[in-house]
PDB file of C-alpha atoms in Angstrom:
ATOM      1  CA  UNK A 194      -2.066   6.198   4.775  1.00 91.00           C
ATOM      2  CA  UNK A 195      -4.546   8.067   2.600  1.00 93.00           C
ATOM      3  CA  UNK A 196      -7.130   5.910   0.813  1.00 96.00           C
ATOM      4  CA  UNK A 197      -9.676   6.987  -1.810  1.00 97.00           C
ATOM      5  CA  UNK A 198     -12.094   4.610  -3.528  1.00 97.00           C
ATOM      6  CA  UNK A 199     -14.826   5.394  -6.062  1.00 97.00           C
ATOM      7  CA  UNK A 200     -17.439   3.093  -7.577  1.00 97.00           C
ATOM      8  CA  UNK A 201     -18.469   3.809 -11.163  1.00 96.00           C
ATOM      9  CA  UNK A 202     -20.205   1.443 -13.598  1.00 94.00           C
ATOM     10  CA  UNK A 203     -19.541  -1.551 -11.335  1.00 94.00           C
ATOM     11  CA  UNK A 204     -15.784  -0.883 -11.105  1.00 96.00           C
ATOM     12  CA  UNK A 205     -14.118   0.332  -7.908  1.00 97.00           C
ATOM     13  CA  UNK A 206     -11.074   2.527  -8.578  1.00 97.00           C
ATOM     14  CA  UNK A 207      -8.665   2.911  -5.676  1.00 97.00           C
ATOM     15  CA  UNK A 208      -5.819   5.333  -5.071  1.00 97.00           C
ATOM     16  CA  UNK A 209      -3.760   5.349  -1.891  1.00 96.00           C
ATOM     17  CA  UNK A 210      -0.529   6.852  -0.630  1.00 96.00           C
ATOM     18  CA  UNK A 211       1.567   4.981   1.920  1.00 94.00           C
ATOM     19  CA  UNK A 212       3.729   7.238   4.086  1.00 94.00           C
ATOM     20  CA  UNK A 213       7.141   5.550   4.222  1.00 94.00           C
ATOM     21  CA  UNK A 214      10.757   6.657   3.685  1.00 93.00           C
ATOM     22  CA  UNK A 215      11.528   3.673   1.421  1.00 94.00           C
ATOM     23  CA  UNK A 216      15.306   3.640   2.003  1.00 94.00           C
ATOM     24  CA  UNK A 217      17.248   1.428  -0.411  1.00 94.00           C
ATOM     25  CA  UNK A 218      20.299  -0.751   0.175  1.00 94.00           C
ATOM     26  CA  UNK A 219      22.534   1.716  -1.688  1.00 93.00           C
ATOM     27  CA  UNK A 220      21.211   4.738   0.223  1.00 93.00           C
ATOM     28  CA  UNK A 221      21.869   3.094   3.574  1.00 93.00           C
ATOM     29  CA  UNK A 222      25.297   1.826   2.550  1.00 93.00           C
ATOM     30  CA  UNK A 223      26.316   5.405   1.706  1.00 94.00           C
ATOM     31  CA  UNK A 224      24.680   6.840   4.828  1.00 93.00           C
ATOM     32  CA  UNK A 225      25.588   4.280   7.524  1.00 93.00           C
ATOM     33  CA  UNK A 226      27.971   1.867   5.832  1.00 93.00           C
ATOM     34  CA  UNK A 227      25.536  -0.992   6.449  1.00 92.00           C
ATOM     35  CA  UNK A 228      23.240  -2.211   3.665  1.00 91.00           C
ATOM     36  CA  UNK A 229      21.105  -4.097   6.197  1.00 91.00           C
ATOM     37  CA  UNK A 230      19.746  -0.786   7.545  1.00 93.00           C
ATOM     38  CA  UNK A 231      17.637  -0.481   4.373  1.00 94.00           C
ATOM     39  CA  UNK A 232      13.906  -0.418   4.990  1.00 96.00           C
ATOM     40  CA  UNK A 233      11.130  -0.399   2.406  1.00 96.00           C
ATOM     41  CA  UNK A 234       7.594  -1.705   1.967  1.00 96.00           C
ATOM     42  CA  UNK A 235       7.675  -5.373   0.973  1.00 97.00           C
ATOM     43  CA  UNK A 236       3.994  -6.328   1.055  1.00 97.00           C
ATOM     44  CA  UNK A 237       0.706  -4.486   0.479  1.00 97.00           C
ATOM     45  CA  UNK A 238      -2.892  -5.722   0.719  1.00 97.00           C
ATOM     46  CA  UNK A 239      -6.385  -4.288   0.351  1.00 97.00           C
ATOM     47  CA  UNK A 240      -9.489  -5.924   1.790  1.00 97.00           C
ATOM     48  CA  UNK A 241     -13.212  -5.379   1.963  1.00 96.00           C
ATOM     49  CA  UNK A 242     -14.360  -7.348   4.988  1.00 93.00           C
ATOM     50  CA  UNK A 243     -12.507 -10.671   4.762  1.00 94.00           C
ATOM     51  CA  UNK A 244     -12.186 -10.537   0.969  1.00 95.00           C
ATOM     52  CA  UNK A 245      -8.757  -9.603  -0.430  1.00 97.00           C
ATOM     53  CA  UNK A 246      -9.128  -7.377  -3.499  1.00 96.00           C
ATOM     54  CA  UNK A 247      -5.451  -6.400  -3.979  1.00 97.00           C
ATOM     55  CA  UNK A 248      -2.166  -8.016  -2.976  1.00 97.00           C
ATOM     56  CA  UNK A 249       1.361  -7.030  -3.993  1.00 96.00           C
ATOM     57  CA  UNK A 250       4.931  -7.907  -3.091  1.00 96.00           C
ATOM     58  CA  UNK A 251       7.176  -4.898  -3.642  1.00 94.00           C
ATOM     59  CA  UNK A 252      10.884  -4.100  -3.648  1.00 93.00           C
ATOM     60  CA  UNK A 253      13.189  -1.199  -2.868  1.00 91.00           C
ATOM     61  CA  UNK A 254      12.478   0.370  -6.260  1.00 92.00           C
ATOM     62  CA  UNK A 255       9.482   2.470  -5.200  1.00 92.00           C
ATOM     63  CA  UNK A 256       9.615   6.163  -4.392  1.00 93.00           C
ATOM     64  CA  UNK A 257       9.338   7.664  -0.936  1.00 94.00           C
ATOM     65  CA  UNK A 258       5.639   7.758   0.079  1.00 95.00           C
ATOM     66  CA  UNK A 259       4.585   5.523  -2.838  1.00 95.00           C
ATOM     67  CA  UNK A 260       1.192   5.843  -4.515  1.00 96.00           C
ATOM     68  CA  UNK A 261      -0.706   2.682  -5.415  1.00 95.00           C
ATOM     69  CA  UNK A 262      -3.540   2.675  -7.967  1.00 97.00           C
ATOM     70  CA  UNK A 263      -5.671  -0.319  -8.842  1.00 97.00           C
ATOM     71  CA  UNK A 264      -9.222  -1.270  -9.705  1.00 97.00           C
ATOM     72  CA  UNK A 265     -11.497  -4.243  -9.192  1.00 96.00           C
ATOM     73  CA  UNK A 266     -15.067  -5.320  -9.788  1.00 94.00           C
ATOM     74  CA  UNK A 267     -17.533  -7.891  -8.526  1.00 89.00           C
ATOM     75  CA  UNK A 268     -17.241  -6.960  -4.859  1.00 90.00           C
ATOM     76  CA  UNK A 269     -17.839  -3.770  -2.937  1.00 89.00           C
ATOM     77  CA  UNK A 270     -20.648  -1.251  -2.818  1.00 93.00           C
ATOM     78  CA  UNK A 271     -20.936   2.412  -1.920  1.00 95.00           C
ATOM     79  CA  UNK A 272     -20.314   2.844   1.797  1.00 95.00           C
ATOM     80  CA  UNK A 273     -18.207  -0.321   2.203  1.00 96.00           C
ATOM     81  CA  UNK A 274     -14.895   0.075   4.062  1.00 97.00           C
ATOM     82  CA  UNK A 275     -11.692  -0.644   2.170  1.00 97.00           C
ATOM     83  CA  UNK A 276      -8.733  -1.446   4.446  1.00 97.00           C
ATOM     84  CA  UNK A 277      -5.176  -1.093   3.095  1.00 97.00           C
ATOM     85  CA  UNK A 278      -2.234  -2.570   5.010  1.00 97.00           C
ATOM     86  CA  UNK A 279       1.499  -2.640   4.352  1.00 97.00           C
ATOM     87  CA  UNK A 280       4.454  -4.409   5.959  1.00 97.00           C
ATOM     88  CA  UNK A 281       8.046  -3.251   5.571  1.00 96.00           C
ATOM     89  CA  UNK A 282      11.360  -5.089   5.611  1.00 96.00           C
ATOM     90  CA  UNK A 283      11.810  -4.606   9.367  1.00 95.00           C
ATOM     91  CA  UNK A 284       8.333  -5.868  10.227  1.00 96.00           C
ATOM     92  CA  UNK A 285       6.703  -2.477  10.812  1.00 97.00           C
ATOM     93  CA  UNK A 286       3.099  -2.204   9.675  1.00 97.00           C
ATOM     94  CA  UNK A 287       0.879   0.586   8.428  1.00 96.00           C
ATOM     95  CA  UNK A 288      -2.851   0.716   7.903  1.00 96.00           C
ATOM     96  CA  UNK A 289      -5.361   3.007   6.236  1.00 96.00           C
ATOM     97  CA  UNK A 290      -9.106   2.911   5.723  1.00 97.00           C
ATOM     98  CA  UNK A 291     -11.469   4.523   3.272  1.00 96.00           C
ATOM     99  CA  UNK A 292     -15.112   4.228   2.294  1.00 97.00           C
ATOM    100  CA  UNK A 293     -16.182   3.494  -1.242  1.00 97.00           C
ATOM    101  CA  UNK A 294     -17.963   6.553  -2.620  1.00 96.00           C
TER     102      UNK A 294
END
């Protein structure tokens, strides 16, 4: 996962790309005949230390390798590590880290 974070005027702007195929129920039904083979990111979080700064529940309606953009303020300084984590429908996990610039 690629993670970029920039601090400007007290606001941290984050952009990250999660590498994932994001297969939908319809795609898998056509491909394998079984809708249960679908696999997509269902949960995404971002943390600085123990503090959660972003949390999202997602569905099958995201593109392959989805890009997430968000911003926050009140926590984080230049040099702090931002850790992004996702979990997909089958329980697989992905993780990416970036420093606030």
